[in-house]
Amino acid sequence: MSLLDYFKTKKTNTASIAKERLQIIVAHERTKRDQPDYLPQLQQEILDVIRKYVPIDQDQVQVQLDKNGNCSVLELNVTLPD
Amino acid sequence: MAKIIVITSGKGGVGKTTTSASIATGLAKSGHKTVVIDFDVGLRNLDLIMNCERRVVYDFVNVINEEANLNQALIKDKHVEDLFILPASQTRDKDALTQEGVERVLNELKERFEFIICDSPAGIEHGAQMSLYYADEAIIVTNPEVSSVRDSDRILGILQSKSRRAEMGLEPVKEHLLLTRYNPARAETGEMLCVEDVKDILAIKLLGVIPESTTVLSASNQGVPVILNDESDAGAAYRDAVDRLLGNEREHRFLEVEKKGFFKRMFRG
Ligand SMILES: Nc1ncnc2c1ncn2[C@@H]1O[C@H](COP(=O)(O)OP(=O)(O)OP(=O)(O)O)[C@@H](O)[C@H]1O
Ligand SMILES: [Mg+2]
């Protein structure tokens, strides 16, 4: 591939890269958007409680609220070290 | 029933004020009594774009604080009948727009006008939230560029959760996408997001595509909204958008590169 071709393909691809990145970030932000404001703090406090007993990292506690019609399910995922 | 339409974007400098001026002018020109309100407290600019900056005596905040009445603050447009401008205050107090005050003024305007166009400031702070809170419809001004598209999605989220219609469980705010500063040539070569890309991501109805055009700058230089320029492609695109807003079908134009003439093609001009 010549240098010229390299710049050509690079030029033609940036819009599709932009679209792909946008689709991912927008989808991610939309799921967060529907969550109540207290969720990050709830996650932090749960983390603090677990840490009293087991040393775990920040990302080992996942809290997610899913709406199913007229009820919500709080999903708590804790990964404990072996 | 009067309709409140907010012109919003999240991101700054994408063309909200340009759009507010042209849409309001177009609606009035079609015979609808229209008022356009500048919500950009501290950064008044709509007056310049509409060439009434030297006639501003009282402003939106004066009316909210009951230091002036609406008749004293509304400025009658010189280009078209049935159009009035309510200028923003130049105060630095961003909380000057109280929710009760805004509601009172809007209710009063609803008695007198068919369309109330709200020119939102950039961002998602108080002023932007006030400008969209009472909206029945929203025109989301978006440029074909990553940060603008993402911010538009943020604003859609706010419209869907923090507007009066959302809070009261009423019919949702009607959302319209207006893609502005569009460059068909760059979209065609894949250098820039194209109309379909932005539509796919935001998933709202397309009101119009306004091409990037030098006539927009000359319009603001002169204080004549670009929609009044019969020779401008951006002006024509705004006229189509107003027609669609009024419920008429208009085919989208200026989406593709103008076909080059024989000589231009010969010389690859
Ligand atoms: N279709 C267009 N073609 C070329 N230039 C444009 C177009 N639309 C807007 N502009 C230019 O972009 C700049 C910003 O426009 P405008 O002031 O309307 O944006 P805004 O969203 O109101 O900005 P702010 O967020 O600061 O209020 C101006 O210089 C304007 O002339
Ligand atoms: Mg503006």
mmCIF file of C-alpha atoms and ligand atoms in Angstrom:
data_model
loop_
_atom_site.group_PDB
_atom_site.id
_atom_site.type_symbol
_atom_site.label_atom_id
_atom_site.label_comp_id
_atom_site.label_asym_id
_atom_site.label_seq_id
_atom_site.Cartn_x
_atom_site.Cartn_y
_atom_site.Cartn_z
ATOM 1 C CA MET A 1 0.000 0.000 0.000
ATOM 2 C CA SER A 2 1.396 3.342 -0.988
ATOM 3 C CA LEU A 3 1.566 6.262 1.366
ATOM 4 C CA LEU A 4 -1.115 7.983 -0.668
ATOM 5 C CA ASP A 5 -3.493 5.032 -0.261
ATOM 6 C CA TYR A 6 -2.874 5.069 3.450
ATOM 7 C CA PHE A 7 -4.054 8.638 3.777
ATOM 8 C CA LYS A 8 -6.965 7.978 1.470
ATOM 9 C CA THR A 9 -8.345 5.063 3.460
ATOM 10 C CA LYS A 10 -7.698 6.822 6.717
ATOM 11 C CA LYS A 11 -9.648 9.795 5.455
ATOM 12 C CA THR A 12 -12.607 7.764 4.281
ATOM 13 C CA ASN A 13 -12.913 5.807 7.500
ATOM 14 C CA THR A 14 -13.156 8.445 10.176
ATOM 15 C CA ALA A 15 -16.924 8.995 9.951
ATOM 16 C CA SER A 16 -17.611 5.308 10.471
ATOM 17 C CA ILE A 17 -15.242 5.260 13.432
ATOM 18 C CA ALA A 18 -17.088 8.263 14.848
ATOM 19 C CA LYS A 19 -20.432 6.556 14.377
ATOM 20 C CA GLU A 20 -19.299 3.373 16.054
ATOM 21 C CA ARG A 21 -17.841 5.234 19.041
ATOM 22 C CA LEU A 22 -20.955 7.338 19.395
ATOM 23 C CA GLN A 23 -23.268 4.337 19.308
ATOM 24 C CA ILE A 24 -21.346 2.705 22.148
ATOM 25 C CA ILE A 25 -21.077 5.754 24.402
ATOM 26 C CA VAL A 26 -24.650 6.872 23.798
ATOM 27 C CA ALA A 27 -26.027 3.409 24.590
ATOM 28 C CA HIS A 28 -23.934 3.326 27.752
ATOM 29 C CA GLU A 29 -25.052 6.774 28.876
ATOM 30 C CA ARG A 30 -28.691 5.957 28.172
ATOM 31 C CA THR A 31 -28.677 3.000 30.567
ATOM 32 C CA LYS A 32 -27.119 5.187 33.269
ATOM 33 C CA ARG A 33 -29.575 7.983 32.612
ATOM 34 C CA ASP A 34 -32.574 6.057 33.879
ATOM 35 C CA GLN A 35 -30.895 5.177 37.153
ATOM 36 C CA PRO A 36 -31.756 7.051 40.341
ATOM 37 C CA ASP A 37 -29.205 9.575 41.608
ATOM 38 C CA TYR A 38 -28.580 7.629 44.814
ATOM 39 C CA LEU A 39 -27.126 4.617 43.009
ATOM 40 C CA PRO A 40 -23.427 5.642 43.043
ATOM 41 C CA GLN A 41 -23.560 6.324 46.776
ATOM 42 C CA LEU A 42 -25.425 3.092 47.433
ATOM 43 C CA GLN A 43 -22.694 1.290 45.527
ATOM 44 C CA GLN A 44 -20.002 3.022 47.571
ATOM 45 C CA GLU A 45 -21.619 2.153 50.899
ATOM 46 C CA ILE A 46 -22.115 -1.482 49.947
ATOM 47 C CA LEU A 47 -18.465 -1.580 48.947
ATOM 48 C CA ASP A 48 -17.436 -0.118 52.313
ATOM 49 C CA VAL A 49 -19.468 -2.715 54.214
ATOM 50 C CA ILE A 50 -18.003 -5.624 52.277
ATOM 51 C CA ARG A 51 -14.510 -4.233 52.730
ATOM 52 C CA LYS A 52 -14.885 -4.567 56.470
ATOM 53 C CA TYR A 53 -14.752 -8.324 55.936
ATOM 54 C CA VAL A 54 -13.036 -8.964 52.607
ATOM 55 C CA PRO A 55 -10.503 -6.811 50.743
ATOM 56 C CA ILE A 56 -12.010 -6.123 47.328
ATOM 57 C CA ASP A 57 -11.484 -3.559 44.570
ATOM 58 C CA GLN A 58 -13.824 -0.782 43.529
ATOM 59 C CA ASP A 59 -14.886 -2.559 40.363
ATOM 60 C CA GLN A 60 -15.742 -5.810 42.146
ATOM 61 C CA VAL A 61 -19.086 -4.476 43.227
ATOM 62 C CA GLN A 62 -21.633 -3.812 40.482
ATOM 63 C CA VAL A 63 -25.025 -2.333 41.260
ATOM 64 C CA GLN A 64 -27.697 -2.080 38.640
ATOM 65 C CA LEU A 65 -31.346 -1.187 38.731
ATOM 66 C CA ASP A 66 -33.582 -2.752 36.101
ATOM 67 C CA LYS A 67 -37.139 -1.698 35.534
ATOM 68 C CA ASN A 68 -39.628 -4.441 34.710
ATOM 69 C CA GLY A 69 -43.038 -2.945 34.147
ATOM 70 C CA ASN A 70 -44.190 -1.673 37.534
ATOM 71 C CA CYS A 71 -41.462 -3.183 39.670
ATOM 72 C CA SER A 72 -37.704 -2.596 39.796
ATOM 73 C CA VAL A 73 -35.007 -5.131 40.454
ATOM 74 C CA LEU A 74 -31.825 -4.090 42.191
ATOM 75 C CA GLU A 75 -29.094 -6.353 40.969
ATOM 76 C CA LEU A 76 -26.025 -6.620 43.146
ATOM 77 C CA ASN A 77 -22.960 -8.376 41.830
ATOM 78 C CA VAL A 78 -20.029 -8.895 44.140
ATOM 79 C CA THR A 79 -16.907 -10.695 42.988
ATOM 80 C CA LEU A 80 -14.972 -12.078 45.934
ATOM 81 C CA PRO A 81 -11.315 -13.010 45.716
ATOM 82 C CA ASP A 82 -10.414 -16.689 46.144
ATOM 83 C CA MET B 1 -53.417 26.691 21.658
ATOM 84 C CA ALA B 2 -50.056 28.414 21.843
ATOM 85 C CA LYS B 3 -47.052 26.187 21.313
ATOM 86 C CA ILE B 4 -43.779 26.578 23.194
ATOM 87 C CA ILE B 5 -40.780 25.392 21.184
ATOM 88 C CA VAL B 6 -37.289 25.292 22.667
ATOM 89 C CA ILE B 7 -34.206 25.490 20.453
ATOM 90 C CA THR B 8 -31.566 23.550 22.346
ATOM 91 C CA SER B 9 -28.342 21.574 21.896
ATOM 92 C CA GLY B 10 -26.256 21.115 25.000
ATOM 93 C CA LYS B 11 -23.106 22.005 23.118
ATOM 94 C CA GLY B 12 -22.318 25.660 22.493
ATOM 95 C CA GLY B 13 -21.897 27.407 19.165
ATOM 96 C CA VAL B 14 -23.764 24.883 17.045
ATOM 97 C CA GLY B 15 -26.340 27.338 15.678
ATOM 98 C CA LYS B 16 -29.173 27.695 18.228
ATOM 99 C CA THR B 17 -29.465 31.463 17.996
ATOM 100 C CA THR B 18 -29.161 31.417 14.198
ATOM 101 C CA THR B 19 -31.924 28.805 14.160
ATOM 102 C CA SER B 20 -34.146 30.623 16.663
ATOM 103 C CA ALA B 21 -34.001 33.805 14.601
ATOM 104 C CA SER B 22 -34.773 32.049 11.325
ATOM 105 C CA ILE B 23 -37.487 29.714 12.604
ATOM 106 C CA ALA B 24 -39.263 32.537 14.455
ATOM 107 C CA THR B 25 -39.041 34.779 11.393
ATOM 108 C CA GLY B 26 -40.302 31.985 9.138
ATOM 109 C CA LEU B 27 -43.286 31.208 11.366
ATOM 110 C CA ALA B 28 -44.260 34.875 11.554
ATOM 111 C CA LYS B 29 -43.835 35.241 7.803
ATOM 112 C CA SER B 30 -46.275 32.344 7.379
ATOM 113 C CA GLY B 31 -48.801 34.436 9.260
ATOM 114 C CA HIS B 32 -48.440 33.055 12.777
ATOM 115 C CA LYS B 33 -48.105 35.439 15.703
ATOM 116 C CA THR B 34 -44.689 34.564 17.115
ATOM 117 C CA VAL B 35 -42.452 35.693 19.940
ATOM 118 C CA VAL B 36 -38.825 34.641 20.333
ATOM 119 C CA ILE B 37 -37.247 34.729 23.796
ATOM 120 C CA ASP B 38 -33.516 34.901 24.474
ATOM 121 C CA PHE B 39 -32.807 32.720 27.543
ATOM 122 C CA ASP B 40 -29.063 33.303 27.391
ATOM 123 C CA VAL B 41 -28.841 35.459 30.522
ATOM 124 C CA GLY B 42 -25.612 37.422 30.607
ATOM 125 C CA LEU B 43 -24.803 36.692 26.957
ATOM 126 C CA ARG B 44 -27.556 38.443 25.039
ATOM 127 C CA ASN B 45 -27.063 37.912 21.291
ATOM 128 C CA LEU B 46 -30.393 37.240 19.633
ATOM 129 C CA ASP B 47 -30.953 41.018 19.507
ATOM 130 C CA LEU B 48 -27.878 41.407 17.297
ATOM 131 C CA ILE B 49 -28.851 38.571 14.970
ATOM 132 C CA MET B 50 -32.301 40.160 14.602
ATOM 133 C CA ASN B 51 -31.018 43.725 14.363
ATOM 134 C CA CYS B 52 -32.854 45.205 17.326
ATOM 135 C CA GLU B 53 -29.920 45.631 19.725
ATOM 136 C CA ARG B 54 -30.339 49.392 19.854
ATOM 137 C CA ARG B 55 -34.010 49.181 20.714
ATOM 138 C CA VAL B 56 -33.593 47.101 23.872
ATOM 139 C CA VAL B 57 -34.888 49.016 26.892
ATOM 140 C CA TYR B 58 -36.275 46.350 29.201
ATOM 141 C CA ASP B 59 -35.532 42.625 29.168
ATOM 142 C CA PHE B 60 -36.860 39.215 30.231
ATOM 143 C CA VAL B 61 -35.539 39.524 33.803
ATOM 144 C CA ASN B 62 -37.102 42.984 34.193
ATOM 145 C CA VAL B 63 -40.466 41.439 33.324
ATOM 146 C CA ILE B 64 -39.902 38.528 35.718
ATOM 147 C CA ASN B 65 -39.028 40.956 38.516
ATOM 148 C CA GLU B 66 -42.037 43.112 37.583
ATOM 149 C CA GLU B 67 -39.838 46.113 36.911
ATOM 150 C CA ALA B 68 -41.475 46.371 33.499
ATOM 151 C CA ASN B 69 -44.502 44.843 31.835
ATOM 152 C CA LEU B 70 -44.467 42.744 28.703
ATOM 153 C CA ASN B 71 -45.611 45.567 26.449
ATOM 154 C CA GLN B 72 -42.630 47.614 27.516
ATOM 155 C CA ALA B 73 -40.140 44.785 27.007
ATOM 156 C CA LEU B 74 -41.345 43.183 23.768
ATOM 157 C CA ILE B 75 -39.606 44.536 20.678
ATOM 158 C CA LYS B 76 -41.517 44.497 17.421
ATOM 159 C CA ASP B 77 -39.493 43.046 14.562
ATOM 160 C CA LYS B 78 -38.798 45.320 11.605
ATOM 161 C CA HIS B 79 -38.567 42.656 8.923
ATOM 162 C CA VAL B 80 -41.842 40.780 9.330
ATOM 163 C CA GLU B 81 -45.267 41.440 10.795
ATOM 164 C CA ASP B 82 -46.458 39.387 13.762
ATOM 165 C CA LEU B 83 -42.993 38.897 15.253
ATOM 166 C CA PHE B 84 -41.740 40.114 18.622
ATOM 167 C CA ILE B 85 -38.469 39.644 20.459
ATOM 168 C CA LEU B 86 -37.994 39.380 24.231
ATOM 169 C CA PRO B 87 -34.302 40.062 24.856
ATOM 170 C CA ALA B 88 -32.146 38.415 27.512
ATOM 171 C CA SER B 89 -30.881 40.311 30.487
ATOM 172 C CA GLN B 90 -27.186 41.157 30.694
ATOM 173 C CA THR B 91 -27.136 40.545 34.445
ATOM 174 C CA ARG B 92 -24.465 38.226 35.753
ATOM 175 C CA ASP B 93 -26.931 36.635 38.165
ATOM 176 C CA LYS B 94 -27.627 33.295 36.529
ATOM 177 C CA ASP B 95 -30.493 32.547 38.935
ATOM 178 C CA ALA B 96 -32.431 35.589 37.809
ATOM 179 C CA LEU B 97 -34.723 33.278 35.836
ATOM 180 C CA THR B 98 -36.945 31.899 38.576
ATOM 181 C CA GLN B 99 -39.218 29.045 37.671
ATOM 182 C CA GLU B 100 -42.344 30.885 38.864
ATOM 183 C CA GLY B 101 -41.296 34.011 36.981
ATOM 184 C CA VAL B 102 -40.668 32.149 33.743
ATOM 185 C CA GLU B 103 -43.993 30.367 34.069
ATOM 186 C CA ARG B 104 -45.876 33.612 34.669
ATOM 187 C CA VAL B 105 -44.322 35.331 31.637
ATOM 188 C CA LEU B 106 -44.896 32.304 29.397
ATOM 189 C CA ASN B 107 -48.534 32.096 30.457
ATOM 190 C CA GLU B 108 -49.006 35.735 29.610
ATOM 191 C CA LEU B 109 -47.339 35.256 26.226
ATOM 192 C CA LYS B 110 -49.532 32.234 25.495
ATOM 193 C CA GLU B 111 -52.555 34.520 25.528
ATOM 194 C CA ARG B 112 -51.123 36.662 22.758
ATOM 195 C CA PHE B 113 -49.029 34.424 20.537
ATOM 196 C CA GLU B 114 -49.359 31.185 18.587
ATOM 197 C CA PHE B 115 -45.680 30.267 18.799
ATOM 198 C CA ILE B 116 -43.234 30.959 21.599
ATOM 199 C CA ILE B 117 -39.663 30.170 20.535
ATOM 200 C CA CYS B 118 -37.120 29.790 23.343
ATOM 201 C CA ASP B 119 -33.455 30.257 22.419
ATOM 202 C CA SER B 120 -31.581 28.143 24.967
ATOM 203 C CA PRO B 121 -28.112 28.951 26.267
ATOM 204 C CA ALA B 122 -25.409 26.297 25.875
ATOM 205 C CA GLY B 123 -24.839 23.729 28.598
ATOM 206 C CA ILE B 124 -27.217 21.901 30.902
ATOM 207 C CA GLU B 125 -27.284 24.377 33.783
ATOM 208 C CA HIS B 126 -30.143 26.442 35.168
ATOM 209 C CA GLY B 127 -30.713 28.693 32.130
ATOM 210 C CA ALA B 128 -30.808 25.771 29.714
ATOM 211 C CA GLN B 129 -33.144 23.831 32.011
ATOM 212 C CA MET B 130 -35.478 26.821 32.382
ATOM 213 C CA SER B 131 -35.644 27.279 28.621
ATOM 214 C CA LEU B 132 -36.748 23.687 28.037
ATOM 215 C CA TYR B 133 -38.872 23.132 31.151
ATOM 216 C CA TYR B 134 -42.184 24.403 29.753
ATOM 217 C CA ALA B 135 -41.606 23.252 26.163
ATOM 218 C CA ASP B 136 -44.231 21.427 24.123
ATOM 219 C CA GLU B 137 -41.736 20.744 21.336
ATOM 220 C CA ALA B 138 -37.952 20.823 21.088
ATOM 221 C CA ILE B 139 -35.677 21.437 18.139
ATOM 222 C CA ILE B 140 -32.359 19.738 18.859
ATOM 223 C CA VAL B 141 -29.700 21.622 16.928
ATOM 224 C CA THR B 142 -26.851 19.252 16.131
ATOM 225 C CA ASN B 143 -23.658 19.511 14.097
ATOM 226 C CA PRO B 144 -22.335 16.377 12.351
ATOM 227 C CA GLU B 145 -19.548 15.952 14.865
ATOM 228 C CA VAL B 146 -19.027 13.590 17.828
ATOM 229 C CA SER B 147 -19.287 15.946 20.781
ATOM 230 C CA SER B 148 -22.345 17.711 19.409
ATOM 231 C CA VAL B 149 -24.189 14.420 18.806
ATOM 232 C CA ARG B 150 -23.362 13.139 22.263
ATOM 233 C CA ASP B 151 -24.506 16.390 23.908
ATOM 234 C CA SER B 152 -27.735 16.271 21.902
ATOM 235 C CA ASP B 153 -28.411 12.867 23.381
ATOM 236 C CA ARG B 154 -27.805 14.275 26.861
ATOM 237 C CA ILE B 155 -30.332 17.025 26.198
ATOM 238 C CA LEU B 156 -32.843 14.448 24.953
ATOM 239 C CA GLY B 157 -32.430 12.650 28.265
ATOM 240 C CA ILE B 158 -33.136 15.873 30.162
ATOM 241 C CA LEU B 159 -36.210 16.595 28.030
ATOM 242 C CA GLN B 160 -37.462 13.086 28.795
ATOM 243 C CA SER B 161 -36.960 13.353 32.546
ATOM 244 C CA LYS B 162 -36.726 16.965 33.718
ATOM 245 C CA SER B 163 -39.220 18.850 31.567
ATOM 246 C CA ARG B 164 -42.621 19.809 32.923
ATOM 247 C CA ARG B 165 -44.275 17.353 30.577
ATOM 248 C CA ALA B 166 -42.066 14.534 31.886
ATOM 249 C CA GLU B 167 -42.478 15.470 35.542
ATOM 250 C CA MET B 168 -46.248 15.679 35.238
ATOM 251 C CA GLY B 169 -46.562 12.506 33.203
ATOM 252 C CA LEU B 170 -48.083 14.363 30.258
ATOM 253 C CA GLU B 171 -47.548 13.529 26.606
ATOM 254 C CA PRO B 172 -43.750 13.778 26.061
ATOM 255 C CA VAL B 173 -42.085 16.823 24.501
ATOM 256 C CA LYS B 174 -42.106 16.373 20.722
ATOM 257 C CA GLU B 175 -38.498 16.113 19.540
ATOM 258 C CA HIS B 176 -37.143 17.340 16.216
ATOM 259 C CA LEU B 177 -33.608 16.913 14.923
ATOM 260 C CA LEU B 178 -32.115 19.845 13.019
ATOM 261 C CA LEU B 179 -28.729 19.008 11.596
ATOM 262 C CA THR B 180 -26.869 22.238 10.888
ATOM 263 C CA ARG B 181 -23.548 23.272 9.344
ATOM 264 C CA TYR B 182 -23.810 20.209 7.132
ATOM 265 C CA ASN B 183 -21.175 19.733 4.468
ATOM 266 C CA PRO B 184 -22.434 17.186 1.897
ATOM 267 C CA ALA B 185 -19.059 16.880 0.176
ATOM 268 C CA ARG B 186 -17.282 15.911 3.375
ATOM 269 C CA ALA B 187 -20.099 13.557 4.382
ATOM 270 C CA GLU B 188 -19.862 11.875 0.982
ATOM 271 C CA THR B 189 -16.156 11.150 1.328
ATOM 272 C CA GLY B 190 -16.697 9.771 4.830
ATOM 273 C CA GLU B 191 -14.783 12.554 6.532
ATOM 274 C CA MET B 192 -17.886 13.697 8.365
ATOM 275 C CA LEU B 193 -20.894 11.953 9.880
ATOM 276 C CA CYS B 194 -23.726 11.867 7.351
ATOM 277 C CA VAL B 195 -27.428 12.564 7.935
ATOM 278 C CA GLU B 196 -28.264 8.864 8.268
ATOM 279 C CA ASP B 197 -25.493 8.334 10.845
ATOM 280 C CA VAL B 198 -26.822 11.069 13.112
ATOM 281 C CA LYS B 199 -30.419 9.916 12.634
ATOM 282 C CA ASP B 200 -29.417 6.347 13.534
ATOM 283 C CA ILE B 201 -27.700 7.415 16.740
ATOM 284 C CA LEU B 202 -30.217 9.918 18.063
ATOM 285 C CA ALA B 203 -33.277 8.090 16.710
ATOM 286 C CA ILE B 204 -35.552 11.141 16.499
ATOM 287 C CA LYS B 205 -37.456 12.623 13.602
ATOM 288 C CA LEU B 206 -35.475 14.798 11.191
ATOM 289 C CA LEU B 207 -36.873 18.308 10.841
ATOM 290 C CA GLY B 208 -34.228 19.519 8.434
ATOM 291 C CA VAL B 209 -30.632 19.730 7.331
ATOM 292 C CA ILE B 210 -29.094 23.193 7.108
ATOM 293 C CA PRO B 211 -25.972 23.287 4.932
ATOM 294 C CA GLU B 212 -22.800 25.032 6.021
ATOM 295 C CA SER B 213 -23.014 28.336 4.215
ATOM 296 C CA THR B 214 -21.132 31.625 4.094
ATOM 297 C CA THR B 215 -24.493 33.397 3.798
ATOM 298 C CA VAL B 216 -25.125 32.675 7.503
ATOM 299 C CA LEU B 217 -22.230 34.908 8.502
ATOM 300 C CA SER B 218 -23.243 37.688 6.154
ATOM 301 C CA ALA B 219 -26.797 37.439 7.489
ATOM 302 C CA SER B 220 -25.617 37.904 11.065
ATOM 303 C CA ASN B 221 -23.296 40.731 9.973
ATOM 304 C CA GLN B 222 -26.331 42.576 8.671
ATOM 305 C CA GLY B 223 -28.799 41.496 11.336
ATOM 306 C CA VAL B 224 -31.166 39.925 8.820
ATOM 307 C CA PRO B 225 -32.075 36.293 9.633
ATOM 308 C CA VAL B 226 -30.752 34.047 6.867
ATOM 309 C CA ILE B 227 -34.235 32.676 6.170
ATOM 310 C CA LEU B 228 -35.033 36.031 4.543
ATOM 311 C CA ASN B 229 -32.215 35.612 2.016
ATOM 312 C CA ASP B 230 -33.830 34.181 -1.121
ATOM 313 C CA GLU B 231 -30.479 33.307 -2.675
ATOM 314 C CA SER B 232 -29.123 31.340 0.261
ATOM 315 C CA ASP B 233 -29.283 27.543 0.388
ATOM 316 C CA ALA B 234 -29.278 27.728 4.199
ATOM 317 C CA GLY B 235 -32.208 30.143 3.984
ATOM 318 C CA ALA B 236 -34.123 27.756 1.719
ATOM 319 C CA ALA B 237 -33.378 24.861 4.075
ATOM 320 C CA TYR B 238 -34.760 26.898 6.997
ATOM 321 C CA ARG B 239 -37.905 27.723 4.990
ATOM 322 C CA ASP B 240 -38.437 23.995 4.367
ATOM 323 C CA ALA B 241 -37.933 23.273 8.069
ATOM 324 C CA VAL B 242 -40.561 25.862 9.030
ATOM 325 C CA ASP B 243 -42.989 24.333 6.532
ATOM 326 C CA ARG B 244 -42.409 20.887 8.052
ATOM 327 C CA LEU B 245 -42.892 22.297 11.544
ATOM 328 C CA LEU B 246 -46.268 23.546 10.339
ATOM 329 C CA GLY B 247 -47.133 20.028 9.243
ATOM 330 C CA ASN B 248 -46.383 20.210 5.521
ATOM 331 C CA GLU B 249 -44.418 17.567 3.641
ATOM 332 C CA ARG B 250 -41.193 18.863 2.113
ATOM 333 C CA GLU B 251 -38.533 16.763 0.520
ATOM 334 C CA HIS B 252 -35.096 17.164 2.110
ATOM 335 C CA ARG B 253 -32.710 19.190 -0.038
ATOM 336 C CA PHE B 254 -29.000 20.020 -0.004
ATOM 337 C CA LEU B 255 -28.073 16.559 1.246
ATOM 338 C CA GLU B 256 -25.880 15.764 -1.702
ATOM 339 C CA VAL B 257 -23.021 17.442 -3.469
ATOM 340 C CA GLU B 258 -24.197 19.655 -6.272
ATOM 341 C CA LYS B 259 -23.485 17.965 -9.587
ATOM 342 C CA LYS B 260 -20.589 19.684 -11.226
ATOM 343 C CA GLY B 261 -20.887 21.120 -14.703
ATOM 344 C CA PHE B 262 -19.000 19.663 -17.669
ATOM 345 C CA PHE B 263 -16.154 22.167 -17.558
ATOM 346 C CA LYS B 264 -15.720 21.962 -13.842
ATOM 347 C CA ARG B 265 -15.566 18.190 -14.111
ATOM 348 C CA MET B 266 -13.033 18.406 -16.952
ATOM 349 C CA PHE B 267 -10.760 20.511 -14.816
ATOM 350 C CA ARG B 268 -11.668 18.728 -11.605
ATOM 351 C CA GLY B 269 -12.653 22.080 -10.153
HETATM 352 N N1 LIG C 1 -25.392 26.783 8.590
HETATM 353 C C1 LIG C 1 -24.329 27.507 8.999
HETATM 354 N N2 LIG C 1 -23.317 27.747 8.123
HETATM 355 C C2 LIG C 1 -22.239 28.475 8.522
HETATM 356 N N3 LIG C 1 -22.101 29.023 9.726
HETATM 357 C C3 LIG C 1 -23.057 28.825 10.639
HETATM 358 C C4 LIG C 1 -24.235 28.054 10.323
HETATM 359 N N4 LIG C 1 -25.022 28.043 11.423
HETATM 360 C C5 LIG C 1 -24.394 28.747 12.369
HETATM 361 N N5 LIG C 1 -23.205 29.230 11.910
HETATM 362 C C6 LIG C 1 -22.222 30.054 12.649
HETATM 363 O O1 LIG C 1 -21.884 29.393 13.850
HETATM 364 C C7 LIG C 1 -21.632 30.332 14.874
HETATM 365 C C8 LIG C 1 -22.481 30.006 16.078
HETATM 366 O O2 LIG C 1 -23.850 30.175 15.770
HETATM 367 P P1 LIG C 1 -24.930 30.557 16.867
HETATM 368 O O3 LIG C 1 -24.542 31.776 17.609
HETATM 369 O O4 LIG C 1 -26.249 30.529 16.209
HETATM 370 O O5 LIG C 1 -24.760 29.293 17.823
HETATM 371 P P2 LIG C 1 -25.371 29.070 19.274
HETATM 372 O O6 LIG C 1 -25.642 27.619 19.357
HETATM 373 O O7 LIG C 1 -26.499 29.996 19.521
HETATM 374 O O8 LIG C 1 -24.155 29.470 20.213
HETATM 375 P P3 LIG C 1 -24.191 29.635 21.824
HETATM 376 O O9 LIG C 1 -24.158 28.221 22.348
HETATM 377 O O10 LIG C 1 -22.946 30.383 22.128
HETATM 378 O O11 LIG C 1 -25.452 30.353 22.160
HETATM 379 C C9 LIG C 1 -21.943 31.714 14.293
HETATM 380 O O12 LIG C 1 -20.740 32.318 13.925
HETATM 381 C C10 LIG C 1 -22.786 31.399 13.079
HETATM 382 O O13 LIG C 1 -22.629 32.362 12.082
HETATM 383 MG MG MG C 2 -26.901 31.337 21.176
#
